[in-house]
CSV table of C-alpha atoms in Angstrom, one decimal:
chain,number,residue,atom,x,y,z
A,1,UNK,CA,136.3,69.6,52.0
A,2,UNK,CA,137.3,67.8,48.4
A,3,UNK,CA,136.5,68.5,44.9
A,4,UNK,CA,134.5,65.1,43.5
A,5,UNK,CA,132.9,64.6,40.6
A,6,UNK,CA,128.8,63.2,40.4
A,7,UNK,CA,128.0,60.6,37.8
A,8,UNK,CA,124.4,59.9,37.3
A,9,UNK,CA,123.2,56.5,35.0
A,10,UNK,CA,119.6,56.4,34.3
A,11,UNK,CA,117.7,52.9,34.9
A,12,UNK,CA,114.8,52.0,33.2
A,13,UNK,CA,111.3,51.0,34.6
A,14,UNK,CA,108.2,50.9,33.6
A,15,UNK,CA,105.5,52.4,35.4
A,16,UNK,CA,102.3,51.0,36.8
A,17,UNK,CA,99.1,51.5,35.1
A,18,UNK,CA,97.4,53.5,37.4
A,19,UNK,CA,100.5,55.8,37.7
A,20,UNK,CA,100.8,56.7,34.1
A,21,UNK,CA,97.1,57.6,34.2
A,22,UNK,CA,97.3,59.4,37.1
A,23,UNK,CA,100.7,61.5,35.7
A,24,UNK,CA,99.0,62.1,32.8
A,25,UNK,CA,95.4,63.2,34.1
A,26,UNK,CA,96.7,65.3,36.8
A,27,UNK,CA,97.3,69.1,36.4
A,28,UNK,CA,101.1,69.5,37.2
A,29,UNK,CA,100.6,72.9,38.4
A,30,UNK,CA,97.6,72.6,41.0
A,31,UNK,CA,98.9,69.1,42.3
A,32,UNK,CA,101.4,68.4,44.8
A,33,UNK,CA,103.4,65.7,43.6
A,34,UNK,CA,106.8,64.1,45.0
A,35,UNK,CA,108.5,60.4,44.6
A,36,UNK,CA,111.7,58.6,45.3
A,37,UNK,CA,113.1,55.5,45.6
A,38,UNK,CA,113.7,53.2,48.6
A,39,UNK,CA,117.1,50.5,49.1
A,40,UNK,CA,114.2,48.0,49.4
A,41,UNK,CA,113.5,48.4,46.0
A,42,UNK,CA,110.4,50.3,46.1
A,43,UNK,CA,108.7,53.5,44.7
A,44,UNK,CA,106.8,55.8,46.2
A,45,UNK,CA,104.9,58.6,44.5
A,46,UNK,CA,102.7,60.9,46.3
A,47,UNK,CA,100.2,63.1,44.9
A,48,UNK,CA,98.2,65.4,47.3
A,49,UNK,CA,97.1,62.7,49.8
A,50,UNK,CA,97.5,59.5,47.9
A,51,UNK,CA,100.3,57.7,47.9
A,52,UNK,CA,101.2,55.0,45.2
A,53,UNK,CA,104.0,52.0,46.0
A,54,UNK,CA,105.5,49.7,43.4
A,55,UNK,CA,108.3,47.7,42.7
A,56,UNK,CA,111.1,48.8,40.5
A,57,UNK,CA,113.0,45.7,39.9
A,58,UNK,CA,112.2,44.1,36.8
A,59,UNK,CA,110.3,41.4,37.0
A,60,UNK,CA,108.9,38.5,34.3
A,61,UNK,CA,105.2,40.1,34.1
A,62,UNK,CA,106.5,43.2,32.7
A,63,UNK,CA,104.3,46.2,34.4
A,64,UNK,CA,104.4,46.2,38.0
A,65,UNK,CA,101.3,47.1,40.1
A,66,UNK,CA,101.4,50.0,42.4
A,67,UNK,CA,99.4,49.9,45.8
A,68,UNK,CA,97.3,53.1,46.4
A,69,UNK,CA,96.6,54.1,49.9
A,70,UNK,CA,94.9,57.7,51.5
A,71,UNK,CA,97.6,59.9,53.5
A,72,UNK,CA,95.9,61.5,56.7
A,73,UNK,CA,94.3,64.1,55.7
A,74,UNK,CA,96.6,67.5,55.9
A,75,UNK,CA,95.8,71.5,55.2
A,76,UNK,CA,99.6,71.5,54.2
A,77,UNK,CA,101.6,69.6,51.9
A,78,UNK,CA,103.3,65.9,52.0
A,79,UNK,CA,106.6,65.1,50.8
A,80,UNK,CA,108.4,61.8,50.7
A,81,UNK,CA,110.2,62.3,54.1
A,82,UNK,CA,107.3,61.9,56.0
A,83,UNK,CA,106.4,58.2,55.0
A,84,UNK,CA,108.5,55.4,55.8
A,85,UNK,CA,108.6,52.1,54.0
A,86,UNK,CA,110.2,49.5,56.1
A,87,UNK,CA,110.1,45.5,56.8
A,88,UNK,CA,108.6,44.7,59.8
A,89,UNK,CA,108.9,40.9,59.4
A,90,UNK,CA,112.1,38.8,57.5
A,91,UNK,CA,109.9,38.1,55.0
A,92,UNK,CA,111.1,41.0,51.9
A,93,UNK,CA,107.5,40.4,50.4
A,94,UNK,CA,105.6,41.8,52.9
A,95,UNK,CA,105.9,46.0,53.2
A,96,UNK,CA,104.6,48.2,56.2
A,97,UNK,CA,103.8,51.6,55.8
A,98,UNK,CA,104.5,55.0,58.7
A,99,UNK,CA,103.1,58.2,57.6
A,100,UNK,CA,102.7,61.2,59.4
A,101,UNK,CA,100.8,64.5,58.3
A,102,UNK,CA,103.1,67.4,59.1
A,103,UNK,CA,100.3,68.2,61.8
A,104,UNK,CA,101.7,65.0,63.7
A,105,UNK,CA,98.4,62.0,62.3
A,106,UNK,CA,100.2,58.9,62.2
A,107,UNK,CA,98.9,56.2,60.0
A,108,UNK,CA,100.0,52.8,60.2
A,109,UNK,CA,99.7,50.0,57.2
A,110,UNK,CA,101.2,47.1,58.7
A,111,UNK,CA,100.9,45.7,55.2
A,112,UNK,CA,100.5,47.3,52.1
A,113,UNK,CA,96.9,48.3,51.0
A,114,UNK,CA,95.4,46.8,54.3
A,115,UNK,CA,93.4,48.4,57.0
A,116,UNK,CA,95.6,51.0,58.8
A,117,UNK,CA,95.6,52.3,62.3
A,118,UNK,CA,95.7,55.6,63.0
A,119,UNK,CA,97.5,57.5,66.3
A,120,UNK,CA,98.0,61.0,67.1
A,121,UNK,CA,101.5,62.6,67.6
A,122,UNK,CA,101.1,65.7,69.9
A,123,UNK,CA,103.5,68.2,68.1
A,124,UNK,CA,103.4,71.3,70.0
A,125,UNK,CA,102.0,73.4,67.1
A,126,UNK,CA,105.4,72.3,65.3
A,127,UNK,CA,105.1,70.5,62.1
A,128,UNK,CA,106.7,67.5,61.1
A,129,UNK,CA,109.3,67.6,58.9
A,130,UNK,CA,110.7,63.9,58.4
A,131,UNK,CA,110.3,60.3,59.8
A,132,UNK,CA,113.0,57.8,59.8
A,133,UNK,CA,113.7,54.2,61.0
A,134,UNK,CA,116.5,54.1,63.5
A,135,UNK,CA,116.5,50.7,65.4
A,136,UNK,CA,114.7,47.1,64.8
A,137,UNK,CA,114.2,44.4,67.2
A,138,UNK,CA,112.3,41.8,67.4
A,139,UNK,CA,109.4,42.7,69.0
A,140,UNK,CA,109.2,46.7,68.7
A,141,UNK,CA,110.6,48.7,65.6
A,142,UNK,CA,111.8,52.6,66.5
A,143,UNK,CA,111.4,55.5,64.4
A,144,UNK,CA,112.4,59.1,64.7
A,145,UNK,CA,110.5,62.1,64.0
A,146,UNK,CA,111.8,65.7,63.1
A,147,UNK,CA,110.0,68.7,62.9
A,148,UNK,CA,110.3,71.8,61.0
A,149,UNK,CA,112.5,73.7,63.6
A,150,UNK,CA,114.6,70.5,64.3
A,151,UNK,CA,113.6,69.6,67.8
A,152,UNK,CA,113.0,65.5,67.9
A,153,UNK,CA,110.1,62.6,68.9
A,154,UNK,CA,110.3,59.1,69.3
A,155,UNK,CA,107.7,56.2,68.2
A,156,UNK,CA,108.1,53.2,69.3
A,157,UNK,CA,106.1,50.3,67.4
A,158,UNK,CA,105.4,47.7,69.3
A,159,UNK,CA,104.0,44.0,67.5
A,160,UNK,CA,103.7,40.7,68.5
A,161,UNK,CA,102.4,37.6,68.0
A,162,UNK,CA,99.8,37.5,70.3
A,163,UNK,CA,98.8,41.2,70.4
A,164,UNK,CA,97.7,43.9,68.1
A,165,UNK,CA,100.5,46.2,66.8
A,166,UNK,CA,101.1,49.7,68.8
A,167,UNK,CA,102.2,52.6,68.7
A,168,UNK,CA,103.7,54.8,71.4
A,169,UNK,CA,105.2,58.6,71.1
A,170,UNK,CA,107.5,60.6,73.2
A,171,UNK,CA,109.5,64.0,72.5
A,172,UNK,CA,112.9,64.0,73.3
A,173,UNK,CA,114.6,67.1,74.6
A,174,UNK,CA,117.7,67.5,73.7
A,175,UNK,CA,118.4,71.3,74.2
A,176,UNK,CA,120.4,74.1,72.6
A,177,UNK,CA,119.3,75.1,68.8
A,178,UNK,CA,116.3,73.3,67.8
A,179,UNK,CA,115.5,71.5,70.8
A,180,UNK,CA,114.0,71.5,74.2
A,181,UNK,CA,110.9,72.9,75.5
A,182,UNK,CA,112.0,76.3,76.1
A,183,UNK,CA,113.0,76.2,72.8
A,184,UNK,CA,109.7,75.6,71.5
A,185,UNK,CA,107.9,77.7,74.1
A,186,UNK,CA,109.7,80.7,72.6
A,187,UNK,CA,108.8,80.0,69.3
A,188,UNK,CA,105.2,79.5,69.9
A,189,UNK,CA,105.1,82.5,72.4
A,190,UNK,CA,106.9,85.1,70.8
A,191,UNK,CA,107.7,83.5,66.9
A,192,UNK,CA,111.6,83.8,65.8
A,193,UNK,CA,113.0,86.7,63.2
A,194,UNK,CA,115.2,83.3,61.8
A,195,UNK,CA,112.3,80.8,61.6
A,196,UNK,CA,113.2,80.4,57.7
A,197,UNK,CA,117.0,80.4,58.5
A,198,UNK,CA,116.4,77.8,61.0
A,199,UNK,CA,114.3,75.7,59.0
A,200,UNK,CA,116.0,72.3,58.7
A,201,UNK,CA,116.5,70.2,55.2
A,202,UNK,CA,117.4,66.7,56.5
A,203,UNK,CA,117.6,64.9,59.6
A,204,UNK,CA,120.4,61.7,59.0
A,205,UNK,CA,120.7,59.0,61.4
A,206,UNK,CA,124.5,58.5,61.9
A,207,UNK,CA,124.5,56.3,65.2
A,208,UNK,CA,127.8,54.5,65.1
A,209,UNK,CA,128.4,55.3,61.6
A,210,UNK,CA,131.3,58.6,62.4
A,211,UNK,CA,131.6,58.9,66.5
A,212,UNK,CA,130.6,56.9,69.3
A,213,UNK,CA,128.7,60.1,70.7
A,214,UNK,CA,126.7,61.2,67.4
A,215,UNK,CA,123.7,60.0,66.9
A,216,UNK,CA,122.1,62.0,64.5
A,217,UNK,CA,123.3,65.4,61.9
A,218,UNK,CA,120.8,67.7,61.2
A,219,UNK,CA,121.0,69.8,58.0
A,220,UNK,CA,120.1,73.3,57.6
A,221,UNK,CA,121.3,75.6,54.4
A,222,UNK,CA,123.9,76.7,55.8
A,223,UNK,CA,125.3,74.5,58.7
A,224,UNK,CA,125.4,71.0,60.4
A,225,UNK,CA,124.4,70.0,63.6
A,226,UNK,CA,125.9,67.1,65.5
A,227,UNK,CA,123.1,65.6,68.5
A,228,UNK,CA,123.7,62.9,71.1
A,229,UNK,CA,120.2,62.0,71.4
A,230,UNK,CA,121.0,58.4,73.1
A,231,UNK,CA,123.5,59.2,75.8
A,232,UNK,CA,123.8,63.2,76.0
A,233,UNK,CA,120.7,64.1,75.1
A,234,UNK,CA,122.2,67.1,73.5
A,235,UNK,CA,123.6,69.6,70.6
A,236,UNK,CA,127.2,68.1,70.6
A,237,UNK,CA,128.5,70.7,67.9
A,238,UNK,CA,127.5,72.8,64.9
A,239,UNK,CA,129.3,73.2,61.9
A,240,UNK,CA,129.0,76.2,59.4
A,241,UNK,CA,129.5,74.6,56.0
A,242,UNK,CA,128.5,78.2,54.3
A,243,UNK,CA,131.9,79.4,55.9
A,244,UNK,CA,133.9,76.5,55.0
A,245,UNK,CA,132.6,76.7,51.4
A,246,UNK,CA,133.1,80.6,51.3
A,247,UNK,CA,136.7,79.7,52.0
A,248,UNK,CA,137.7,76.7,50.2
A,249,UNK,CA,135.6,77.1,46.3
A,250,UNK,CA,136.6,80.8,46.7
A,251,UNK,CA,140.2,80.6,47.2
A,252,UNK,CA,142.0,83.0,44.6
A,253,UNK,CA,139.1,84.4,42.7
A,254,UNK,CA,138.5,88.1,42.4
A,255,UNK,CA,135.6,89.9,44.6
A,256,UNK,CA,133.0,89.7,41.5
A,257,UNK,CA,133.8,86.0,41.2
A,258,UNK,CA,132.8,85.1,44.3
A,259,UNK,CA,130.2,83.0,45.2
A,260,UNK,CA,128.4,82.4,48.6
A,261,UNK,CA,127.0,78.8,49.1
A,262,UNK,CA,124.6,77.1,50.6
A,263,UNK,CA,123.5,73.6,51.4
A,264,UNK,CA,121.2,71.8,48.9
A,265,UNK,CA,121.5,68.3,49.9
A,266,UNK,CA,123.6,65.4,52.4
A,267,UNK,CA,124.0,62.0,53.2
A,268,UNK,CA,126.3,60.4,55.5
A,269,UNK,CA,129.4,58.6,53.7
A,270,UNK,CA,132.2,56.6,55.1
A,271,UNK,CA,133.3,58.4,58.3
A,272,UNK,CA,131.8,61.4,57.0
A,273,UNK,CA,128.9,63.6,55.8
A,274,UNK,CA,128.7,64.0,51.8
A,275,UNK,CA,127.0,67.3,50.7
A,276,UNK,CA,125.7,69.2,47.4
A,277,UNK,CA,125.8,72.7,47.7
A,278,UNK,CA,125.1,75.6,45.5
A,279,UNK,CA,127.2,78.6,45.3
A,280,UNK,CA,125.3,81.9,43.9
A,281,UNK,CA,126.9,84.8,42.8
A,282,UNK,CA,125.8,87.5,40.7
A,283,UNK,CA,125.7,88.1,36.8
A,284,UNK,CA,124.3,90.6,34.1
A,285,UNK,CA,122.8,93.5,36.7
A,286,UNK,CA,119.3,94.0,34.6
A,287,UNK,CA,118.6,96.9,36.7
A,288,UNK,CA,119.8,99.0,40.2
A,289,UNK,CA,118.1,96.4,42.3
A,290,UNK,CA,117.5,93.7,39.9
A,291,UNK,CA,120.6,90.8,38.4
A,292,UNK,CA,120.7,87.4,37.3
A,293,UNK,CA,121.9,85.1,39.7
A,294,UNK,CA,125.1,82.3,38.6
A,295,UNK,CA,124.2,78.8,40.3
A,296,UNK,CA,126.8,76.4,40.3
A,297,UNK,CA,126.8,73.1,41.9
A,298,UNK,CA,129.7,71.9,44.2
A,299,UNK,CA,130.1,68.4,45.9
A,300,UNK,CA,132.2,68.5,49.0
């Protein structure tokens, strides 16, 4: 774990229209609202269950135009993780749509603003945490769902040209922490005391990218775990980055300078996995059982 420095460089865009008016004529407070940006130059802002699309590049015409399409309807919130913009042709114009309510609805836009299809994902009473593209071919494009608790389901969309698109689901038991049907038998049957511990951040798709056996790293606050979902079908190893952290930031510092840490954020980079993390310590007791807490941010 290395000490490295983040830079960040605003860039400028304009937003669409109907964005601007919908920013400014929705109350902040009531509204769940999330956005990010996609490497194929897309936005995507979602507010309750409507989700907006736009290009960010710059273009001649000035303001861009944002496609508005209905999320399946959900008693819980959307975020970004569980919509995934991808090409399903070579043609960078043309932009499908996979989003999933966390109670598993799948709807399908094979092009932007078009009719979409709609599947059901049978979850288990988990929810669904995160969808992600993970292989192309031709003919079928795969996408892999995590739920809350970090057990795993395939979807497999198949298209042609002489056949309607389809979609097809499967879960994929991989065992130990977060996975396998016991696993999730025990959770539904008897709840877990560490259900918030356990809850996961991120899934990231590594196949190839750090070890010929990884296939995918979840990330919880406190630790990584390494799965061979291809071959294995298993946890290959965990990681507690907490410990790590506790060790390396806190090397030579008094017992009231210490902080302890946990994850905020990861992506995988190089032969590696890049991580944010906070550490907390406390500061300024206001009372016997009340402080303020120190937050610093670490990059390691």
């Amino acid at each position: 774990m290395t000490d490295l420095k983040l830079f960040i460089d605003p860039y400028e865009a304009p937003y669409p229209s109907t964005v601007r008016e919908l920013l400014n004529d929705t109350d902040k407070k009531k509204a769940n609202i999330c956005a990010t940006v996609t490497p194929l130059g897309r936005c995507l802002l979602i507010c309750n269950n409507h989700i907006y699309v736009w290009s960010f590049m710059k273009s001649e015409s000035g303001i861009p135009h944002a496609t508005h399409m209905e999320l399946p309807t959900t008693g819980l919130k959307y975020s970004v993780q569980l919509v995934c913009l991808f090409n399903k042709s070579q043609a960078p114009k043309y932009m499908s749509l996979l989003a999933i309510s966390p109670e598993g609805h799948l709807r399908y836009w094979s092009e932007l603003g078009k009719q979409p299809r709609n599947e059901q994902c049978l979850l288990n009473n988990e929810v669904a945490h995160s969808i992600q593209q993970i292989n192309s071919q031709e003919n079928v494009h795969r996408f892999l769902l995590t739920t809350t608790t970090g057990s795993f389901h395939i979807i497999d969309l198949f298209h042609g040209l002489d056949q309607p698109d389809r979609l097809a689901t499967r879960p994929l038991d991989v065992g130990g922490p977060g996975g396998g049907i016991g696993h999730r038998m025990s959770l539904l049957l008897f709840g877990s005391l560490t259900a918030e511990k356990e809850r996961i951040l991120k899934t990231i798709f590594v196949h190839g990218k750090m070890s010929p056996r990884l296939d995918v790293v979840n990330v919880l606050r406190r630790c990584l775990r390494f799965y061979s979902i291809f071959d294995q079908k298993a946890l290959d190893h965990e990681v507690d980055i907490a410990d790590l952290a506790l060790i390396r930031f806190n090397k030579n510092c008094s017992r009231s300078e210490r902080r302890h840490f946990s994850i905020v954020d990861a992506v995988q980079h190089l032969n590696g996995i890049l991580m944010l993390l906070v550490g907390e310590k406390k500061s300024n007791e206001v009372s016997a059982r009340d402080y303020l807490v120190d937050r610093k941010l670490f990059i390691g």
